[in-house]
PDB file of C-alpha atoms and ligand atoms in Angstrom:
ATOM      1  CA  MET A   1      -7.558  -5.925 -20.709  1.00  0.00           C
ATOM      2  CA  ARG A   2      -7.937  -7.505 -24.103  1.00  0.00           C
ATOM      3  CA  ILE A   3      -9.824  -4.601 -25.483  1.00  0.00           C
ATOM      4  CA  TYR A   4      -7.134  -2.397 -24.063  1.00  0.00           C
ATOM      5  CA  LEU A   5      -4.626  -4.323 -25.916  1.00  0.00           C
ATOM      6  CA  ARG A   6      -6.343  -4.433 -29.162  1.00  0.00           C
ATOM      7  CA  ASN A   7      -6.643  -0.559 -28.918  1.00  0.00           C
ATOM      8  CA  ALA A   8      -2.949  -0.581 -28.302  1.00  0.00           C
ATOM      9  CA  ILE A   9      -2.270  -2.371 -31.681  1.00  0.00           C
ATOM     10  CA  ALA A  10      -4.576  -0.203 -33.353  1.00  0.00           C
ATOM     11  CA  VAL A  11      -2.867   2.889 -32.056  1.00  0.00           C
ATOM     12  CA  THR A  12       0.565   1.431 -32.851  1.00  0.00           C
ATOM     13  CA  VAL A  13      -0.645   1.051 -36.494  1.00  0.00           C
ATOM     14  CA  VAL A  14      -1.811   4.665 -36.633  1.00  0.00           C
ATOM     15  CA  THR A  15       1.723   5.890 -35.359  1.00  0.00           C
ATOM     16  CA  LEU A  16       3.614   3.962 -38.029  1.00  0.00           C
ATOM     17  CA  ILE A  17       1.431   5.339 -40.845  1.00  0.00           C
ATOM     18  CA  ILE A  18       1.862   8.780 -39.472  1.00  0.00           C
ATOM     19  CA  SER A  19       5.584   8.396 -39.162  1.00  0.00           C
ATOM     20  CA  GLY A  20       5.842   6.839 -42.431  1.00  0.00           C
ATOM     21  CA  CYS A  21       4.150   9.791 -44.179  1.00  0.00           C
ATOM     22  CA  GLY A  22       6.342  12.620 -43.275  1.00  0.00           C
ATOM     23  CA  GLY A  23       8.122  11.972 -40.005  1.00  0.00           C
ATOM     24  CA  ASP A  24       7.720  13.919 -36.984  1.00  0.00           C
ATOM     25  CA  SER A  25       4.064  14.864 -36.788  1.00  0.00           C
ATOM     26  CA  GLY A  26       4.659  17.106 -33.609  1.00  0.00           C
ATOM     27  CA  SER A  27       6.594  19.658 -35.544  1.00  0.00           C
ATOM     28  CA  ASP A  28       4.804  19.597 -38.780  1.00  0.00           C
ATOM     29  CA  PRO A  29       1.726  21.769 -38.702  1.00  0.00           C
ATOM     30  CA  SER A  30       0.311  20.292 -42.030  1.00  0.00           C
ATOM     31  CA  THR A  31       0.358  16.776 -40.727  1.00  0.00           C
ATOM     32  CA  PRO A  32      -3.110  15.999 -39.285  1.00  0.00           C
ATOM     33  CA  ALA A  33      -2.800  15.041 -35.662  1.00  0.00           C
ATOM     34  CA  PRO A  34      -4.762  12.058 -34.373  1.00  0.00           C
ATOM     35  CA  ALA A  35      -7.377  12.799 -31.741  1.00  0.00           C
ATOM     36  CA  ALA A  36      -6.018  14.058 -28.361  1.00  0.00           C
ATOM     37  CA  THR A  37      -6.354  11.083 -26.366  1.00  0.00           C
ATOM     38  CA  THR A  38      -5.256   8.854 -29.127  1.00  0.00           C
ATOM     39  CA  SER A  39      -2.300  11.011 -29.500  1.00  0.00           C
ATOM     40  CA  GLU A  40      -1.282  10.721 -25.871  1.00  0.00           C
ATOM     41  CA  ALA A  41      -1.724   7.224 -25.681  1.00  0.00           C
ATOM     42  CA  THR A  42       0.257   6.567 -28.980  1.00  0.00           C
ATOM     43  CA  ALA A  43       3.397   8.179 -27.719  1.00  0.00           C
ATOM     44  CA  ASP A  44       4.684   5.278 -25.670  1.00  0.00           C
ATOM     45  CA  ALA A  45       2.462   2.433 -25.791  1.00  0.00           C
ATOM     46  CA  ALA A  46       4.030  -0.425 -23.993  1.00  0.00           C
ATOM     47  CA  PRO A  47       5.099  -3.460 -25.799  1.00  0.00           C
ATOM     48  CA  LEU A  48       2.439  -6.219 -25.439  1.00  0.00           C
ATOM     49  CA  GLY A  49       3.266  -8.904 -22.895  1.00  0.00           C
ATOM     50  CA  SER A  50       2.349 -12.340 -22.583  1.00  0.00           C
ATOM     51  CA  ALA A  51       3.156 -13.001 -18.860  1.00  0.00           C
ATOM     52  CA  SER A  52       0.274 -13.820 -16.359  1.00  0.00           C
ATOM     53  CA  ILE A  53      -0.270 -13.771 -12.759  1.00  0.00           C
ATOM     54  CA  THR A  54      -3.504 -15.605 -11.330  1.00  0.00           C
ATOM     55  CA  GLY A  55      -4.485 -16.307  -7.795  1.00  0.00           C
ATOM     56  CA  SER A  56      -7.192 -16.413  -5.307  1.00  0.00           C
ATOM     57  CA  ILE A  57      -8.192 -14.385  -2.236  1.00  0.00           C
ATOM     58  CA  SER A  58      -8.519 -16.848   0.687  1.00  0.00           C
ATOM     59  CA  PHE A  59     -10.277 -16.025   3.798  1.00  0.00           C
ATOM     60  CA  SER A  60      -9.209 -17.264   7.310  1.00  0.00           C
ATOM     61  CA  GLY A  61     -11.513 -17.627  10.086  1.00  0.00           C
ATOM     62  CA  THR A  62     -15.104 -17.599  10.669  1.00  0.00           C
ATOM     63  CA  ALA A  63     -17.054 -15.597   7.932  1.00  0.00           C
ATOM     64  CA  PRO A  64     -18.858 -12.761   9.631  1.00  0.00           C
ATOM     65  CA  THR A  65     -22.642 -12.557   9.079  1.00  0.00           C
ATOM     66  CA  ARG A  66     -23.598  -9.925   6.502  1.00  0.00           C
ATOM     67  CA  ALA A  67     -25.768  -7.181   8.222  1.00  0.00           C
ATOM     68  CA  ARG A  68     -29.047  -6.495   6.743  1.00  0.00           C
ATOM     69  CA  ILE A  69     -29.002  -2.768   5.343  1.00  0.00           C
ATOM     70  CA  ARG A  70     -32.072  -0.809   6.712  1.00  0.00           C
ATOM     71  CA  GLN A  71     -33.140   0.995   3.628  1.00  0.00           C
ATOM     72  CA  ASP A  72     -35.891   3.553   3.443  1.00  0.00           C
ATOM     73  CA  ARG A  73     -39.280   2.806   2.314  1.00  0.00           C
ATOM     74  CA  GLU A  74     -38.776   3.692  -1.520  1.00  0.00           C
ATOM     75  CA  CYS A  75     -35.727   1.450  -1.703  1.00  0.00           C
ATOM     76  CA  THR A  76     -37.042  -1.477   0.280  1.00  0.00           C
ATOM     77  CA  ALA A  77     -40.080  -1.402  -2.351  1.00  0.00           C
ATOM     78  CA  LEU A  78     -37.658  -2.447  -5.232  1.00  0.00           C
ATOM     79  CA  HIS A  79     -36.246  -5.556  -3.419  1.00  0.00           C
ATOM     80  CA  GLU A  80     -38.091  -8.829  -2.770  1.00  0.00           C
ATOM     81  CA  ALA A  81     -35.471  -9.955  -0.338  1.00  0.00           C
ATOM     82  CA  PRO A  82     -33.451  -8.204   2.309  1.00  0.00           C
ATOM     83  CA  VAL A  83     -30.368  -6.176   1.050  1.00  0.00           C
ATOM     84  CA  LEU A  84     -27.095  -7.363   2.836  1.00  0.00           C
ATOM     85  CA  SER A  85     -24.022  -5.352   3.637  1.00  0.00           C
ATOM     86  CA  GLN A  86     -21.441  -5.680   0.728  1.00  0.00           C
ATOM     87  CA  THR A  87     -18.466  -4.895   3.002  1.00  0.00           C
ATOM     88  CA  VAL A  88     -17.300  -8.520   3.845  1.00  0.00           C
ATOM     89  CA  ILE A  89     -18.577 -11.129   1.315  1.00  0.00           C
ATOM     90  CA  VAL A  90     -17.036 -14.561   1.923  1.00  0.00           C
ATOM     91  CA  ASN A  91     -18.049 -16.763  -0.919  1.00  0.00           C
ATOM     92  CA  GLU A  92     -19.101 -20.378  -0.718  1.00  0.00           C
ATOM     93  CA  ASN A  93     -15.660 -21.623  -1.482  1.00  0.00           C
ATOM     94  CA  GLY A  94     -13.936 -19.851   1.322  1.00  0.00           C
ATOM     95  CA  THR A  95     -12.636 -16.967  -0.640  1.00  0.00           C
ATOM     96  CA  LEU A  96     -13.303 -13.347  -0.235  1.00  0.00           C
ATOM     97  CA  LYS A  97     -15.178 -11.153  -2.882  1.00  0.00           C
ATOM     98  CA  ASN A  98     -14.331  -7.565  -3.922  1.00  0.00           C
ATOM     99  CA  VAL A  99     -10.754  -7.578  -3.453  1.00  0.00           C
ATOM    100  CA  PHE A 100      -8.975  -5.165  -5.786  1.00  0.00           C
ATOM    101  CA  VAL A 101      -5.826  -6.518  -6.981  1.00  0.00           C
ATOM    102  CA  TYR A 102      -3.423  -4.360  -9.126  1.00  0.00           C
ATOM    103  CA  ILE A 103       0.091  -3.824 -10.129  1.00  0.00           C
ATOM    104  CA  LYS A 104       1.378  -1.379  -7.766  1.00  0.00           C
ATOM    105  CA  ASP A 105       4.963  -1.081  -8.866  1.00  0.00           C
ATOM    106  CA  GLY A 106       7.282  -2.518 -11.619  1.00  0.00           C
ATOM    107  CA  LEU A 107       5.777  -1.285 -15.008  1.00  0.00           C
ATOM    108  CA  GLY A 108       8.457   1.607 -14.989  1.00  0.00           C
ATOM    109  CA  GLU A 109       7.961   4.726 -17.096  1.00  0.00           C
ATOM    110  CA  ARG A 110       5.766   3.184 -19.443  1.00  0.00           C
ATOM    111  CA  THR A 111       2.588   4.918 -20.584  1.00  0.00           C
ATOM    112  CA  PHE A 112      -0.651   2.929 -21.525  1.00  0.00           C
ATOM    113  CA  ALA A 113      -3.219   3.614 -24.108  1.00  0.00           C
ATOM    114  CA  VAL A 114      -6.388   4.582 -22.447  1.00  0.00           C
ATOM    115  CA  PRO A 115      -9.288   1.895 -23.062  1.00  0.00           C
ATOM    116  CA  ALA A 116     -12.203   2.998 -25.298  1.00  0.00           C
ATOM    117  CA  GLU A 117     -14.349   0.738 -23.492  1.00  0.00           C
ATOM    118  CA  GLU A 118     -16.500   2.577 -20.865  1.00  0.00           C
ATOM    119  CA  VAL A 119     -16.676   1.313 -17.228  1.00  0.00           C
ATOM    120  CA  VAL A 120     -20.284   1.249 -16.054  1.00  0.00           C
ATOM    121  CA  MET A 121     -21.536   1.491 -12.595  1.00  0.00           C
ATOM    122  CA  ASP A 122     -25.320   1.373 -11.810  1.00  0.00           C
ATOM    123  CA  GLN A 123     -27.499   2.666  -9.096  1.00  0.00           C
ATOM    124  CA  ASN A 124     -30.052  -0.059  -8.925  1.00  0.00           C
ATOM    125  CA  GLY A 125     -32.358  -0.701  -5.820  1.00  0.00           C
ATOM    126  CA  CYS A 126     -30.299   1.805  -3.811  1.00  0.00           C
ATOM    127  CA  VAL A 127     -27.200  -0.304  -4.343  1.00  0.00           C
ATOM    128  CA  TYR A 128     -24.162   0.491  -6.345  1.00  0.00           C
ATOM    129  CA  ALA A 129     -23.266  -2.262  -8.906  1.00  0.00           C
ATOM    130  CA  PRO A 130     -20.344  -2.884  -8.924  1.00  0.00           C
ATOM    131  CA  HIS A 131     -19.296  -2.391  -5.399  1.00  0.00           C
ATOM    132  CA  VAL A 132     -15.565  -2.256  -6.218  1.00  0.00           C
ATOM    133  CA  PHE A 133     -14.147  -1.710  -9.801  1.00  0.00           C
ATOM    134  CA  GLY A 134     -11.012  -0.452 -11.520  1.00  0.00           C
ATOM    135  CA  ILE A 135     -10.690   2.266 -14.108  1.00  0.00           C
ATOM    136  CA  GLN A 136      -7.746   3.747 -15.942  1.00  0.00           C
ATOM    137  CA  VAL A 137      -6.903   7.336 -15.688  1.00  0.00           C
ATOM    138  CA  GLY A 138      -8.783   9.059 -18.661  1.00  0.00           C
ATOM    139  CA  GLN A 139     -11.140   6.131 -19.261  1.00  0.00           C
ATOM    140  CA  THR A 140     -14.984   7.016 -19.167  1.00  0.00           C
ATOM    141  CA  LEU A 141     -16.971   6.046 -16.155  1.00  0.00           C
ATOM    142  CA  LYS A 142     -20.587   5.869 -17.098  1.00  0.00           C
ATOM    143  CA  ILE A 143     -23.040   6.139 -14.091  1.00  0.00           C
ATOM    144  CA  LEU A 144     -26.518   4.971 -14.451  1.00  0.00           C
ATOM    145  CA  ASN A 145     -29.557   5.452 -12.372  1.00  0.00           C
ATOM    146  CA  SER A 146     -31.949   2.642 -12.722  1.00  0.00           C
ATOM    147  CA  ASP A 147     -34.103   3.758  -9.910  1.00  0.00           C
ATOM    148  CA  PRO A 148     -37.297   5.750 -10.061  1.00  0.00           C
ATOM    149  CA  PHE A 149     -35.997   8.410  -7.936  1.00  0.00           C
ATOM    150  CA  MET A 150     -33.005  10.634  -7.141  1.00  0.00           C
ATOM    151  CA  HIS A 151     -29.540   9.471  -6.218  1.00  0.00           C
ATOM    152  CA  ASN A 152     -26.756  12.008  -5.507  1.00  0.00           C
ATOM    153  CA  LEU A 153     -23.350  10.758  -6.559  1.00  0.00           C
ATOM    154  CA  HIS A 154     -20.549  12.114  -4.461  1.00  0.00           C
ATOM    155  CA  THR A 155     -16.924  10.926  -4.895  1.00  0.00           C
ATOM    156  CA  LEU A 156     -14.527  11.486  -2.111  1.00  0.00           C
ATOM    157  CA  PRO A 157     -11.050  11.467  -3.887  1.00  0.00           C
ATOM    158  CA  GLU A 158      -7.872  12.892  -2.102  1.00  0.00           C
ATOM    159  CA  LYS A 159      -5.973  13.451  -5.384  1.00  0.00           C
ATOM    160  CA  ASN A 160      -8.651  13.689  -8.049  1.00  0.00           C
ATOM    161  CA  ARG A 161     -11.519  16.281  -8.347  1.00  0.00           C
ATOM    162  CA  SER A 162     -14.717  15.525  -6.449  1.00  0.00           C
ATOM    163  CA  ALA A 163     -17.964  14.952  -8.129  1.00  0.00           C
ATOM    164  CA  ASN A 164     -21.075  15.740  -6.141  1.00  0.00           C
ATOM    165  CA  VAL A 165     -24.202  15.766  -8.366  1.00  0.00           C
ATOM    166  CA  ALA A 166     -27.750  14.810  -8.341  1.00  0.00           C
ATOM    167  CA  MET A 167     -29.178  12.203 -10.754  1.00  0.00           C
ATOM    168  CA  PRO A 168     -32.817  12.846 -10.355  1.00  0.00           C
ATOM    169  CA  LYS A 169     -34.514  10.529 -12.502  1.00  0.00           C
ATOM    170  CA  GLN A 170     -34.567   6.875 -13.772  1.00  0.00           C
ATOM    171  CA  GLY A 171     -32.606   6.577 -16.840  1.00  0.00           C
ATOM    172  CA  ASP A 172     -30.148   9.423 -15.949  1.00  0.00           C
ATOM    173  CA  GLU A 173     -26.634   8.910 -17.212  1.00  0.00           C
ATOM    174  CA  ARG A 174     -23.639  10.592 -16.104  1.00  0.00           C
ATOM    175  CA  LYS A 175     -19.987  10.399 -17.562  1.00  0.00           C
ATOM    176  CA  GLN A 176     -16.840  11.320 -15.941  1.00  0.00           C
ATOM    177  CA  THR A 177     -13.166  10.547 -15.842  1.00  0.00           C
ATOM    178  CA  PHE A 178     -10.353  10.710 -13.460  1.00  0.00           C
ATOM    179  CA  ARG A 179      -7.061  12.677 -13.994  1.00  0.00           C
ATOM    180  CA  VAL A 180      -4.710  10.751 -11.732  1.00  0.00           C
ATOM    181  CA  ALA A 181      -4.036   7.357 -10.324  1.00  0.00           C
ATOM    182  CA  GLU A 182      -5.674   6.992  -6.808  1.00  0.00           C
ATOM    183  CA  VAL A 183      -6.331   3.703  -4.846  1.00  0.00           C
ATOM    184  CA  MET A 184      -9.089   3.799  -3.736  1.00  0.00           C
ATOM    185  CA  VAL A 185     -11.648   6.520  -4.292  1.00  0.00           C
ATOM    186  CA  LYS A 186     -14.924   6.216  -2.192  1.00  0.00           C
ATOM    187  CA  ILE A 187     -18.081   6.828  -3.801  1.00  0.00           C
ATOM    188  CA  LYS A 188     -21.085   7.370  -1.798  1.00  0.00           C
ATOM    189  CA  CYS A 189     -25.014   8.744  -2.026  1.00  0.00           C
ATOM    190  CA  ASP A 190     -25.875  11.697  -0.036  1.00  0.00           C
ATOM    191  CA  VAL A 191     -29.688  10.524  -0.147  1.00  0.00           C
ATOM    192  CA  HIS A 192     -29.006   6.956   0.942  1.00  0.00           C
ATOM    193  CA  PRO A 193     -26.115   7.040   3.278  1.00  0.00           C
ATOM    194  CA  TRP A 194     -25.774   3.075   3.304  1.00  0.00           C
ATOM    195  CA  MET A 195     -24.699   3.251  -0.697  1.00  0.00           C
ATOM    196  CA  ASN A 196     -20.927   2.988  -1.216  1.00  0.00           C
ATOM    197  CA  ALA A 197     -18.514   1.909  -3.745  1.00  0.00           C
ATOM    198  CA  TYR A 198     -14.876   2.113  -4.401  1.00  0.00           C
ATOM    199  CA  ALA A 199     -12.897   2.699  -7.519  1.00  0.00           C
ATOM    200  CA  GLY A 200      -9.254   1.782  -8.041  1.00  0.00           C
ATOM    201  CA  ILE A 201      -7.792   4.483 -10.400  1.00  0.00           C
ATOM    202  CA  LEU A 202      -4.587   3.316 -12.246  1.00  0.00           C
ATOM    203  CA  ASP A 203      -2.432   4.693 -15.038  1.00  0.00           C
ATOM    204  CA  HIS A 204      -2.851   1.185 -16.611  1.00  0.00           C
ATOM    205  CA  SER A 205      -5.246  -1.687 -16.839  1.00  0.00           C
ATOM    206  CA  TYR A 206      -3.257  -4.385 -15.058  1.00  0.00           C
ATOM    207  CA  TYR A 207      -5.851  -5.074 -12.386  1.00  0.00           C
ATOM    208  CA  ASP A 208      -8.713  -7.359 -11.433  1.00  0.00           C
ATOM    209  CA  VAL A 209     -11.344  -7.674  -8.799  1.00  0.00           C
ATOM    210  CA  SER A 210     -12.168 -10.967  -7.062  1.00  0.00           C
ATOM    211  CA  GLY A 211     -15.587 -12.149  -7.764  1.00  0.00           C
ATOM    212  CA  ASP A 212     -17.931 -14.973  -6.585  1.00  0.00           C
ATOM    213  CA  ASP A 213     -15.011 -17.514  -6.875  1.00  0.00           C
ATOM    214  CA  GLY A 214     -12.392 -15.287  -5.132  1.00  0.00           C
ATOM    215  CA  ALA A 215     -10.202 -15.608  -8.183  1.00  0.00           C
ATOM    216  CA  PHE A 216      -8.227 -12.930 -10.073  1.00  0.00           C
ATOM    217  CA  THR A 217      -6.280 -12.707 -13.216  1.00  0.00           C
ATOM    218  CA  ILE A 218      -3.647 -10.160 -14.477  1.00  0.00           C
ATOM    219  CA  ASP A 219      -2.537 -11.186 -17.885  1.00  0.00           C
ATOM    220  CA  GLU A 220      -0.650  -9.806 -21.006  1.00  0.00           C
ATOM    221  CA  LEU A 221       1.910  -8.466 -18.825  1.00  0.00           C
ATOM    222  CA  PRO A 222       5.386  -7.644 -20.089  1.00  0.00           C
ATOM    223  CA  PRO A 223       8.164  -9.653 -18.416  1.00  0.00           C
ATOM    224  CA  GLY A 224       9.512  -7.961 -15.064  1.00  0.00           C
ATOM    225  CA  THR A 225       9.640  -7.802 -11.293  1.00  0.00           C
ATOM    226  CA  TYR A 226       6.135  -6.522 -10.045  1.00  0.00           C
ATOM    227  CA  THR A 227       4.783  -5.411  -6.684  1.00  0.00           C
ATOM    228  CA  ILE A 228       1.163  -6.735  -6.531  1.00  0.00           C
ATOM    229  CA  GLU A 229      -1.050  -5.162  -3.946  1.00  0.00           C
ATOM    230  CA  ALA A 230      -4.509  -6.691  -2.872  1.00  0.00           C
ATOM    231  CA  TRP A 231      -6.840  -4.103  -1.196  1.00  0.00           C
ATOM    232  CA  HIS A 232     -10.071  -4.814   0.532  1.00  0.00           C
ATOM    233  CA  GLU A 233     -12.429  -2.337   2.110  1.00  0.00           C
ATOM    234  CA  GLU A 234     -12.446  -4.054   5.660  1.00  0.00           C
ATOM    235  CA  TYR A 235      -9.040  -5.853   5.800  1.00  0.00           C
ATOM    236  CA  GLY A 236      -6.715  -3.295   4.291  1.00  0.00           C
ATOM    237  CA  VAL A 237      -3.737  -4.131   2.010  1.00  0.00           C
ATOM    238  CA  ALA A 238      -1.401  -6.912   1.448  1.00  0.00           C
ATOM    239  CA  THR A 239       1.467  -6.888  -1.228  1.00  0.00           C
ATOM    240  CA  GLN A 240       3.615  -9.525  -2.963  1.00  0.00           C
ATOM    241  CA  THR A 241       6.718  -9.218  -5.152  1.00  0.00           C
ATOM    242  CA  VAL A 242       6.633 -11.540  -8.269  1.00  0.00           C
ATOM    243  CA  THR A 243       9.495 -11.847 -10.898  1.00  0.00           C
ATOM    244  CA  ILE A 244       7.985 -13.357 -14.112  1.00  0.00           C
ATOM    245  CA  GLY A 245       9.494 -13.651 -17.594  1.00  0.00           C
ATOM    246  CA  ASP A 246       8.014 -13.689 -21.098  1.00  0.00           C
ATOM    247  CA  ASP A 247       5.261 -16.280 -21.611  1.00  0.00           C
ATOM    248  CA  GLU A 248       5.311 -17.318 -18.145  1.00  0.00           C
ATOM    249  CA  ALA A 249       2.327 -17.846 -15.876  1.00  0.00           C
ATOM    250  CA  THR A 250       2.482 -17.745 -12.128  1.00  0.00           C
ATOM    251  CA  THR A 251       0.163 -18.323  -9.237  1.00  0.00           C
ATOM    252  CA  ILE A 252       0.039 -16.502  -5.981  1.00  0.00           C
ATOM    253  CA  GLU A 253      -2.364 -16.323  -3.081  1.00  0.00           C
ATOM    254  CA  PHE A 254      -3.648 -13.613  -0.868  1.00  0.00           C
ATOM    255  CA  ASP A 255      -5.151 -14.324   2.666  1.00  0.00           C
ATOM    256  CA  PHE A 256      -7.349 -12.079   4.436  1.00  0.00           C
ATOM    257  CA  GLY A 257      -9.256 -12.992   7.543  1.00  0.00           C
ATOM    258  CA  ALA A 258     -11.297 -11.915  10.576  1.00  0.00           C
ATOM    259  CA  GLY A 259      -8.151 -12.699  12.814  1.00  0.00           C
ATOM    260  CA  ALA A 260      -5.637 -11.212  10.558  1.00  0.00           C
TER     261      ALA A 260
HETATM  262 CU1   CU B 301     -29.075   7.111  -3.538  1.00  0.00          CU
END
């Protein structure tokens, strides 16, 4: 998020310089245009905000036991301990991990600069890391293969173009972007059927994923009324509406659970 905002500032400076040098760059062929992605991002970069929404994802009920994944021999050889399912992970403090929390509505017609920072997902020990992540439309997803054998990356979007590509060797890298917002896109491996991950694709960077403490932070927001959605792979979605002013910080809590 902070990197995104720094980019937005830089982009805004470029815009001012260009407009100061001769006005409408779009209609003057002699004016050099900035790089395509920067140009698009520049057009309507949103004003920077200072509001923040923080909270945590509580878990009600008894935490389910994480099932041991039956990996094949080549994958098992890469682990000293059993590999456990990542579908439901209840943290030691009673919160839920891997919940994707994002602004679903309320940002209006603003457009946002695409972060230059790459989102990285690794295939390591026949497990995707991270298991759940967010990425902005147009932002680069770099996929690594840290394993000494082939994975077949297969994305299962409904709105975006599907990728279905072999990554045969250790050290292989692949980069891709997504064209439209879509929550969530499942990613799987056709060689190792237990491997899966989920990407939340948004046209902004106001999101977070709960980690080992179950907490999330969405900050640097403009003032407004927002619909915030929390998504979990097993327990579905929950939404809340929050109205927040400039410089304000508010706390909300989502609750998921085995009995919910
Ligand atoms: Cu695989």
